[in-house]
Amino acid sequence: MTEPTETSAPPKPVHTIVLDAGPLIKNIPPISTLLAQSHVLLTTPAVVSEIRDPDARQRVETLYLPFVERRSPKPESLKVVSEFARKTGDREVLSRTDLEILALAYEVECERNGGDWRLRKVPGQKGINGVPPSKEQQWKAGTEQNEAQEKSSETSDEAAGPVAVDASIDDVVEGLEETTLEEPSQPAEQSSTPPTNEPERIAMPEAGSEDSEGNSQDEQASDSDDGWITPSNIKQRQARDAAKAAASVETKTMQVATITTDFSMQNVLLQMNLNLLSTNNLERIRRLKSYILRCHGCFFTTREMTKQFCPRCGQPTLTRVSCSTTATGEFKMHLKKNMQWNNRGNKFSIPKPIAGTSSGKWNGDGGGKGGWGTELILAPDQKEYTRAVAENGRRARKGRDLMDEDYLPGILTGERTRTGGRVKGPVER
C-alpha cells in the first residue's frame, strides 16, 4: 500500500505587497484577490489614520486591517527615498505619508533581496547597482567544487587504475576455465532455436487476415486523425498546448511590490526600479502613461491640467498630449505625425462689444445673434476670467480641512487674505 503524498500549494506570484491609501479607500483590488496573490500585506500606521470617511474607515477596519500588518520604516530608508524623490523633482508634491510608503517598500526590498543591488541610486541610471549576491556565492561555490572534484578524480584514477586491470584479467581467466568443448546432442537445426515457453501461434484463416488488415488501417487512420487540427478538436488542442506551456514556464516569485494610485509615487517607484502593480489585474507596470498640456504655439509643457491658457505666451493653444515614463525614468511625449490644428471659430470675426456699457454685456441689439459674443474669454488677464479664478480659489479655501496633517497656515506659506480696503483708524467724534 502506497503512502499518500503531501500536495504542496502552488507558489504565489508576490511575497509582500505594500498598500497605499488609494487601494484601501476604493477597495480595488479586493482583499480576497490580495490574499490569493501574496503572502504578506504591509502598510504604515499613517495610511490608516489618513482615511477620514466614516464608511471607508469602517470598511477598511473590517475587511483589510485583520490581514494587513502595520509597520513604520526606519529613518535611514526615509532619507534615501526622500533624496531620490528630490532628484526626480517629485519631492515637493509628496506628503510625509507617501514618503513613508516608499521608504517601507525600499526597506522590505533590501531585506528580501539581500541589499539594494537591483535598484538604482540616481534617476536615469542605465544599469542596476550590483550583482545578485546569490549568483556570486553560487559561482564561488561552483569553482571550489570543481577544483575539489578534479583533485579527487586525479587521486582516484591513480589509485584505481592497476586494480581495475587486474580484476578484469581475473574475470576473463575464470570464464575460460568454466567453458567446455562437448558436442551438442541435438541437431544443429534444433540447437539454433532456443526453447521457449510461449504457446504455439495458430494460423488464422484468410478472412481473418482481411479483418486484421482492416483493423490496422482503421488504427492508422485514427492515429493520423489525432495529428490533424479540426474544428471539433481545436479547443482541446489549444487547452492542451496552454497547459504544456504553463507547466514548462517556471513561476518566479516577486519579492516586494507596491500598489498606489498616486502618479508621483509611481514615478519614483519606477525610476528606483521598485516593483509596481496595477490595481486592476495585479500585473507589473513597466511603463507609466499619463497626459500633459503642450502649447501648440511656443511648445511649452505643463502638468497642471486645469490651465486654459499657456503660462508662457498666454494663448489658448494648450493641447492634451499623452506621455510615458519608462522603467529607466526616460520621459517621452507621443505626438501625432499628421496633427492638424483645429481652426474652428476662426472663419467669422468676433462681434464687437456693445457701445455705451462699461462691462460690454448684452442689453439689446449687438454682440451677435443672441448676444453670444459678450461672454467670450480670450485672454488670461480678462476681467471675467480673473474673477472666475478668484471665486474658485475662495471656494477652495473655504473647503479646506484645518485638521488635515498636510495643511499649512497662511503665516507659513505666505498666503494672505485680502480685505479689499485700508485699515481704518479710531473713529473721531
XYZ file of N, CA and C in Angstrom, residues 116-269:
462
model
N 20.374 46.460 -1.861
C 19.769 47.251 -2.941
C 20.479 47.032 -4.263
N 20.927 45.810 -4.535
C 21.701 45.536 -5.745
C 20.853 45.663 -7.012
N 19.529 45.461 -6.929
C 18.679 45.525 -8.119
C 17.979 46.878 -8.271
N 18.357 47.868 -7.465
C 17.746 49.184 -7.533
C 18.695 50.182 -8.195
N 18.240 51.413 -8.296
C 19.048 52.486 -8.870
C 19.256 53.570 -7.817
N 20.446 54.146 -7.812
C 20.762 55.208 -6.860
C 20.468 56.594 -7.414
N 20.512 56.735 -8.729
C 20.338 58.031 -9.379
C 19.288 57.886 -10.475
N 18.382 58.840 -10.647
C 17.427 58.766 -11.766
C 18.140 58.771 -13.109
N 17.688 57.918 -14.010
C 18.303 57.815 -15.322
C 19.489 56.889 -15.389
N 19.782 56.183 -14.305
C 20.902 55.236 -14.308
C 20.608 54.094 -15.273
N 21.578 53.739 -16.105
C 21.343 52.736 -17.145
C 21.218 51.336 -16.555
N 22.115 50.962 -15.676
C 22.090 49.627 -15.089
C 21.656 49.673 -13.637
N 21.727 48.513 -12.997
C 21.379 48.432 -11.588
C 22.635 48.596 -10.742
N 22.453 48.603 -9.424
C 23.577 48.918 -8.540
C 24.633 47.825 -8.490
N 24.259 46.558 -8.602
C 25.246 45.497 -8.459
C 24.768 44.183 -9.028
N 25.420 43.112 -8.552
C 25.140 41.747 -8.998
C 24.408 41.025 -7.877
N 23.476 40.133 -8.185
C 22.806 39.372 -7.125
C 23.802 38.620 -6.265
N 23.701 38.709 -4.940
C 24.662 38.004 -4.082
C 24.580 36.498 -4.215
N 23.419 35.964 -4.537
C 23.287 34.512 -4.676
C 24.121 33.998 -5.835
N 24.158 34.749 -6.949
C 24.946 34.310 -8.094
C 26.436 34.316 -7.780
N 26.898 35.323 -7.032
C 28.306 35.352 -6.660
C 28.649 34.156 -5.777
N 27.776 33.863 -4.800
C 28.030 32.728 -3.920
C 27.987 31.418 -4.699
N 27.019 31.288 -5.625
C 26.952 30.064 -6.421
C 28.190 29.904 -7.299
N 28.703 31.002 -7.858
C 29.885 30.923 -8.716
C 31.100 30.515 -7.899
N 31.256 31.113 -6.714
C 32.395 30.747 -5.870
C 32.286 29.293 -5.421
N 31.074 28.892 -5.000
C 30.894 27.507 -4.560
C 31.112 26.540 -5.715
N 30.660 26.916 -6.916
C 30.847 26.042 -8.075
C 32.306 25.881 -8.442
N 33.089 26.959 -8.406
C 34.520 26.849 -8.725
C 35.250 26.009 -7.688
N 34.927 26.213 -6.413
C 35.571 25.401 -5.380
C 35.203 23.927 -5.524
N 33.950 23.649 -5.844
C 33.523 22.260 -6.007
C 34.191 21.612 -7.214
N 34.337 22.357 -8.304
C 35.007 21.807 -9.486
C 36.472 21.496 -9.204
N 37.145 22.391 -8.482
C 38.541 22.133 -8.135
C 38.663 20.897 -7.252
N 37.756 20.765 -6.285
C 37.812 19.593 -5.407
C 37.541 18.306 -6.179
N 36.577 18.355 -7.126
C 36.291 17.164 -7.917
C 37.466 16.783 -8.810
N 38.143 17.780 -9.381
C 39.307 17.477 -10.222
C 40.420 16.823 -9.415
N 40.677 17.350 -8.215
C 41.722 16.759 -7.376
C 41.353 15.336 -6.965
N 40.093 15.136 -6.570
C 39.681 13.793 -6.142
C 39.698 12.806 -7.308
N 39.326 13.267 -8.512
C 39.340 12.366 -9.673
C 40.765 11.966 -10.038
N 41.722 12.898 -9.916
C 43.113 12.561 -10.217
C 43.646 11.512 -9.250
N 43.386 11.695 -7.977
C 43.863 10.727 -6.980
C 43.173 9.383 -7.144
N 41.869 9.387 -7.449
C 41.151 8.120 -7.602
C 41.621 7.365 -8.841
N 41.960 8.084 -9.922
C 42.452 7.422 -11.132
C 43.809 6.767 -10.882
N 44.677 7.469 -10.153
C 45.990 6.899 -9.865
C 45.879 5.655 -8.994
N 44.953 5.671 -8.033
C 44.846 4.536 -7.116
C 44.080 3.377 -7.726
N 43.058 3.625 -8.522
C 42.184 2.557 -9.012
C 42.577 2.040 -10.376
N 43.586 2.580 -11.029
C 43.965 2.149 -12.375
C 44.431 0.713 -12.443
N 45.539 0.298 -11.782
C 46.027 -1.089 -11.872
C 45.082 -2.093 -11.266
N 44.362 -1.741 -10.230
C 43.436 -2.677 -9.595
C 42.338 -3.071 -10.564
N 41.806 -2.103 -11.317
C 40.743 -2.406 -12.273
C 41.236 -3.324 -13.375
N 42.471 -3.158 -13.840
C 43.025 -4.027 -14.885
C 43.185 -5.443 -14.374
N 43.724 -5.599 -13.152
C 43.896 -6.935 -12.584
C 42.556 -7.628 -12.410
N 41.542 -6.898 -11.986
C 40.234 -7.518 -11.790
C 39.646 -7.991 -13.103
N 39.816 -7.224 -14.170
C 39.279 -7.641 -15.465
C 39.999 -8.884 -15.977
N 41.299 -9.007 -15.769
C 42.050 -10.198 -16.193
C 41.578 -11.428 -15.444
N 41.365 -11.318 -14.137
C 40.881 -12.461 -13.354
C 39.520 -12.930 -13.841
N 38.627 -12.002 -14.184
C 37.300 -12.393 -14.683
C 37.406 -13.164 -15.990
N 38.281 -12.756 -16.891
C 38.439 -13.455 -18.170
C 38.973 -14.858 -17.958
N 39.931 -15.025 -17.050
C 40.508 -16.352 -16.787
C 39.465 -17.280 -16.208
N 38.664 -16.823 -15.274
C 37.625 -17.670 -14.689
C 36.597 -18.082 -15.730
N 36.248 -17.168 -16.645
C 35.289 -17.518 -17.693
C 35.833 -18.573 -18.639
N 37.129 -18.554 -18.960
C 37.717 -19.557 -19.835
C 37.780 -20.915 -19.165
N 38.035 -20.990 -17.873
C 38.090 -22.264 -17.170
C 36.738 -22.948 -17.128
N 35.644 -22.187 -17.068
C 34.315 -22.789 -16.962
C 33.779 -23.282 -18.296
N 34.345 -22.854 -19.412
C 33.841 -23.285 -20.718
C 34.231 -24.723 -21.001
N 33.343 -25.499 -21.692
C 33.574 -26.888 -22.090
C 33.413 -27.007 -23.583
N 34.081 -28.002 -24.175
C 34.069 -28.208 -25.621
C 33.290 -29.447 -26.000
N 32.250 -29.876 -25.226
C 31.453 -31.056 -25.546
C 30.572 -30.783 -26.751
N 30.339 -31.846 -27.577
C 29.491 -31.713 -28.754
C 28.032 -31.701 -28.346
N 27.225 -30.946 -29.033
C 25.806 -30.917 -28.685
C 25.115 -32.193 -29.118
N 24.188 -32.723 -28.271
C 23.477 -33.960 -28.574
C 22.358 -33.735 -29.577
N 21.854 -32.512 -29.683
C 20.752 -32.238 -30.598
C 21.302 -31.777 -31.927
N 20.508 -31.921 -33.003
C 20.947 -31.433 -34.310
C 21.146 -29.925 -34.299
N 21.832 -29.485 -35.354
C 22.138 -28.055 -35.409
C 20.885 -27.218 -35.605
N 19.930 -27.779 -36.357
C 18.711 -27.015 -36.599
C 17.945 -26.785 -35.318
N 17.884 -27.859 -34.455
C 17.150 -27.711 -33.209
C 17.898 -26.824 -32.230
N 19.243 -26.939 -32.219
C 20.011 -26.138 -31.267
C 20.022 -24.664 -31.645
N 19.800 -24.395 -32.941
C 19.821 -22.988 -33.346
C 18.620 -22.219 -32.820
N 17.510 -22.919 -32.535
C 16.317 -22.247 -31.998
C 16.237 -22.504 -30.511
N 16.376 -21.506 -29.687
C 16.327 -21.732 -28.244
C 14.920 -22.102 -27.811
N 14.809 -22.945 -26.770
C 13.484 -23.345 -26.276
C 12.793 -22.176 -25.600
N 11.535 -22.058 -25.860
C 10.723 -21.001 -25.251
C 9.463 -21.611 -24.679
N 8.882 -20.923 -23.710
C 7.649 -21.372 -23.073
C 6.411 -20.712 -23.668
N 6.579 -19.977 -24.797
C 5.440 -19.312 -25.407
C 4.541 -20.330 -26.104
N 3.218 -20.140 -26.106
C 2.320 -21.065 -26.819
C 2.513 -20.935 -28.313
N 2.165 -22.024 -28.994
C 2.314 -22.023 -30.441
C 1.290 -21.096 -31.076
N 1.734 -20.409 -32.124
C 0.855 -19.491 -32.824
C -0.009 -20.268 -33.800
N -1.316 -20.004 -33.773
C -2.267 -20.697 -34.643
C -2.502 -19.830 -35.853
N -2.385 -20.397 -37.006
C -2.584 -19.653 -38.251
C -4.059 -19.353 -38.418
N -4.390 -18.098 -38.641
C -5.773 -17.672 -38.817
C -6.159 -17.830 -40.277
N -7.444 -18.001 -40.569
C -7.878 -18.093 -41.963
C -7.694 -16.768 -42.677
N -7.856 -16.823 -44.006
C -7.618 -15.647 -44.835
C -8.640 -14.549 -44.556
N -9.862 -14.962 -44.219
C -10.880 -13.944 -43.918
C -10.478 -13.136 -42.707
N -9.914 -13.859 -41.718
C -9.456 -13.142 -40.528
C -8.325 -12.212 -40.846
N -7.485 -12.603 -41.789
C -6.372 -11.721 -42.148
C -6.885 -10.440 -42.775
N -7.942 -10.579 -43.584
C -8.509 -9.368 -44.158
C -9.068 -8.458 -43.070
N -9.734 -9.080 -42.059
C -10.261 -8.267 -40.962
C -9.139 -7.574 -40.206
N -8.050 -8.298 -39.976
C -6.938 -7.689 -39.245
C -6.325 -6.547 -40.038
N -6.257 -6.738 -41.380
C -5.737 -5.647 -42.193
C -6.652 -4.431 -42.118
N -7.963 -4.679 -42.103
C -8.903 -3.560 -41.983
C -8.761 -2.836 -40.650
N -8.570 -3.630 -39.554
C -8.408 -3.011 -38.241
C -7.142 -2.170 -38.185
N -6.078 -2.697 -38.783
C -4.819 -1.941 -38.766
C -4.960 -0.644 -39.549
N -5.705 -0.709 -40.680
C -5.915 0.512 -41.442
C -6.731 1.529 -40.646
N -7.747 1.024 -39.896
C -8.545 1.937 -39.074
C -7.690 2.586 -37.994
N -6.784 1.784 -37.374
C -5.917 2.343 -36.343
C -4.995 3.399 -36.924
N -4.457 3.124 -38.123
C -3.597 4.113 -38.752
C -4.373 5.384 -39.078
N -5.624 5.207 -39.523
C -6.439 6.381 -39.840
C -6.736 7.195 -38.590
N -7.033 6.461 -37.464
C -7.312 7.189 -36.226
C -6.069 7.901 -35.722
N -4.892 7.235 -35.887
C -3.655 7.895 -35.476
C -3.404 9.146 -36.303
N -3.678 9.022 -37.606
C -3.466 10.191 -38.458
C -4.468 11.297 -38.142
N -5.709 10.926 -37.727
C -6.694 11.942 -37.375
C -6.291 12.694 -36.119
N -5.611 11.999 -35.159
C -5.190 12.678 -33.941
C -4.178 13.770 -34.239
N -3.403 13.625 -35.290
C -2.400 14.627 -35.610
C -2.964 15.851 -36.292
N -4.158 15.754 -36.865
C -4.746 16.880 -37.573
C -5.541 17.752 -36.606
N -5.578 19.058 -36.899
C -6.374 20.005 -36.119
C -7.645 20.285 -36.899
N -8.767 19.894 -36.333
C -10.071 20.053 -36.969
C -10.931 20.980 -36.118
N -12.034 21.492 -36.666
C -12.911 22.354 -35.855
C -13.456 21.670 -34.615
N -13.522 20.340 -34.621
C -14.065 19.636 -33.461
C -13.066 19.515 -32.318
N -11.759 19.481 -32.629
C -10.770 19.286 -31.564
C -9.830 20.466 -31.390
N -10.152 21.621 -31.990
C -9.221 22.748 -31.890
C -9.168 23.304 -30.472
N -10.321 23.321 -29.781
C -10.312 23.834 -28.409
C -9.543 22.905 -27.479
N -9.662 21.605 -27.683
C -8.907 20.661 -26.865
C -7.412 20.815 -27.097
N -7.022 21.003 -28.349
C -5.601 21.182 -28.649
C -5.063 22.478 -28.050
N -5.871 23.536 -28.121
C -5.436 24.798 -27.533
C -5.282 24.684 -26.026
N -6.234 24.017 -25.367
C -6.122 23.836 -23.924
C -4.922 22.976 -23.563
N -4.666 21.926 -24.383
C -3.518 21.063 -24.123
C -2.203 21.820 -24.290
N -2.104 22.621 -25.351
C -0.886 23.402 -25.572
C -0.686 24.446 -24.482
N -1.788 25.070 -24.044
C -1.665 26.069 -22.980
C -1.215 25.431 -21.677
N -1.717 24.218 -21.393
C -1.294 23.525 -20.175
C 0.181 23.152 -20.234
N 0.636 22.700 -21.419
C 2.059 22.376 -21.563
C 2.928 23.617 -21.400
N 2.491 24.727 -21.984
C 3.278 25.953 -21.872
C 3.323 26.450 -20.437
N 2.183 26.344 -19.726
C 2.169 26.785 -18.333
C 3.030 25.894 -17.458
N 3.060 24.592 -17.776
C 3.883 23.683 -16.982
C 5.367 23.889 -17.252
N 5.705 24.262 -18.486
C 7.115 24.435 -18.828
C 7.689 25.726 -18.269
N 6.854 26.777 -18.116
C 7.348 28.056 -17.619
C 7.457 27.999 -16.103
N 8.600 28.368 -15.589
C 8.814 28.384 -14.158
C 8.264 29.693 -13.582
N 7.452 29.562 -12.531
C 6.875 30.733 -11.897
C 7.906 31.376 -10.982
N 8.174 32.651 -11.223
C 9.119 33.395 -10.408
C 8.343 34.262 -9.425
N 8.724 34.199 -8.166
C 8.042 34.948 -7.128
C 8.645 36.340 -7.018
N 7.800 37.344 -7.108
C 8.232 38.725 -6.911
C 8.309 38.977 -5.411
N 9.435 39.441 -4.939
C 9.638 39.557 -3.502
C 8.796 40.681 -2.901
N 8.885 41.878 -3.457
C 8.179 43.041 -2.906
C 7.560 43.822 -4.059
N 6.334 44.296 -3.859
C 5.656 45.131 -4.852
C 4.779 46.138 -4.124
N 4.464 47.234 -4.792
C 3.681 48.324 -4.209
C 2.475 48.601 -5.092
N 1.343 48.902 -4.448
C 0.121 49.288 -5.158
C -0.257 50.689 -4.704
N -0.285 51.625 -5.623
C -0.648 53.006 -5.333
C -1.288 53.618 -6.565
N -2.095 54.652 -6.332
C -2.744 55.373 -7.424
C -2.166 56.767 -7.610
N -1.161 57.136 -6.833
C -0.532 58.445 -6.940
C 0.517 58.422 -8.048
N 0.419 59.370 -8.984
C 1.333 59.366 -10.124
C 2.766 59.669 -9.698
N 2.958 60.591 -8.772
C 4.315 60.930 -8.333
C 4.981 59.744 -7.646
N 4.222 59.015 -6.843
C 4.774 57.821 -6.201
C 5.110 56.756 -7.239
N 4.255 56.588 -8.227
C 4.541 55.619 -9.284
C 5.802 55.989 -10.054
N 6.006 57.276 -10.281
C 7.200 57.724 -10.992
C 8.463 57.412 -10.194
N 8.438 57.666 -8.893
C 9.607 57.378 -8.051
C 9.862 55.877 -7.975
N 8.806 55.085 -7.860
C 8.966 53.629 -7.779
C 9.599 53.068 -9.044
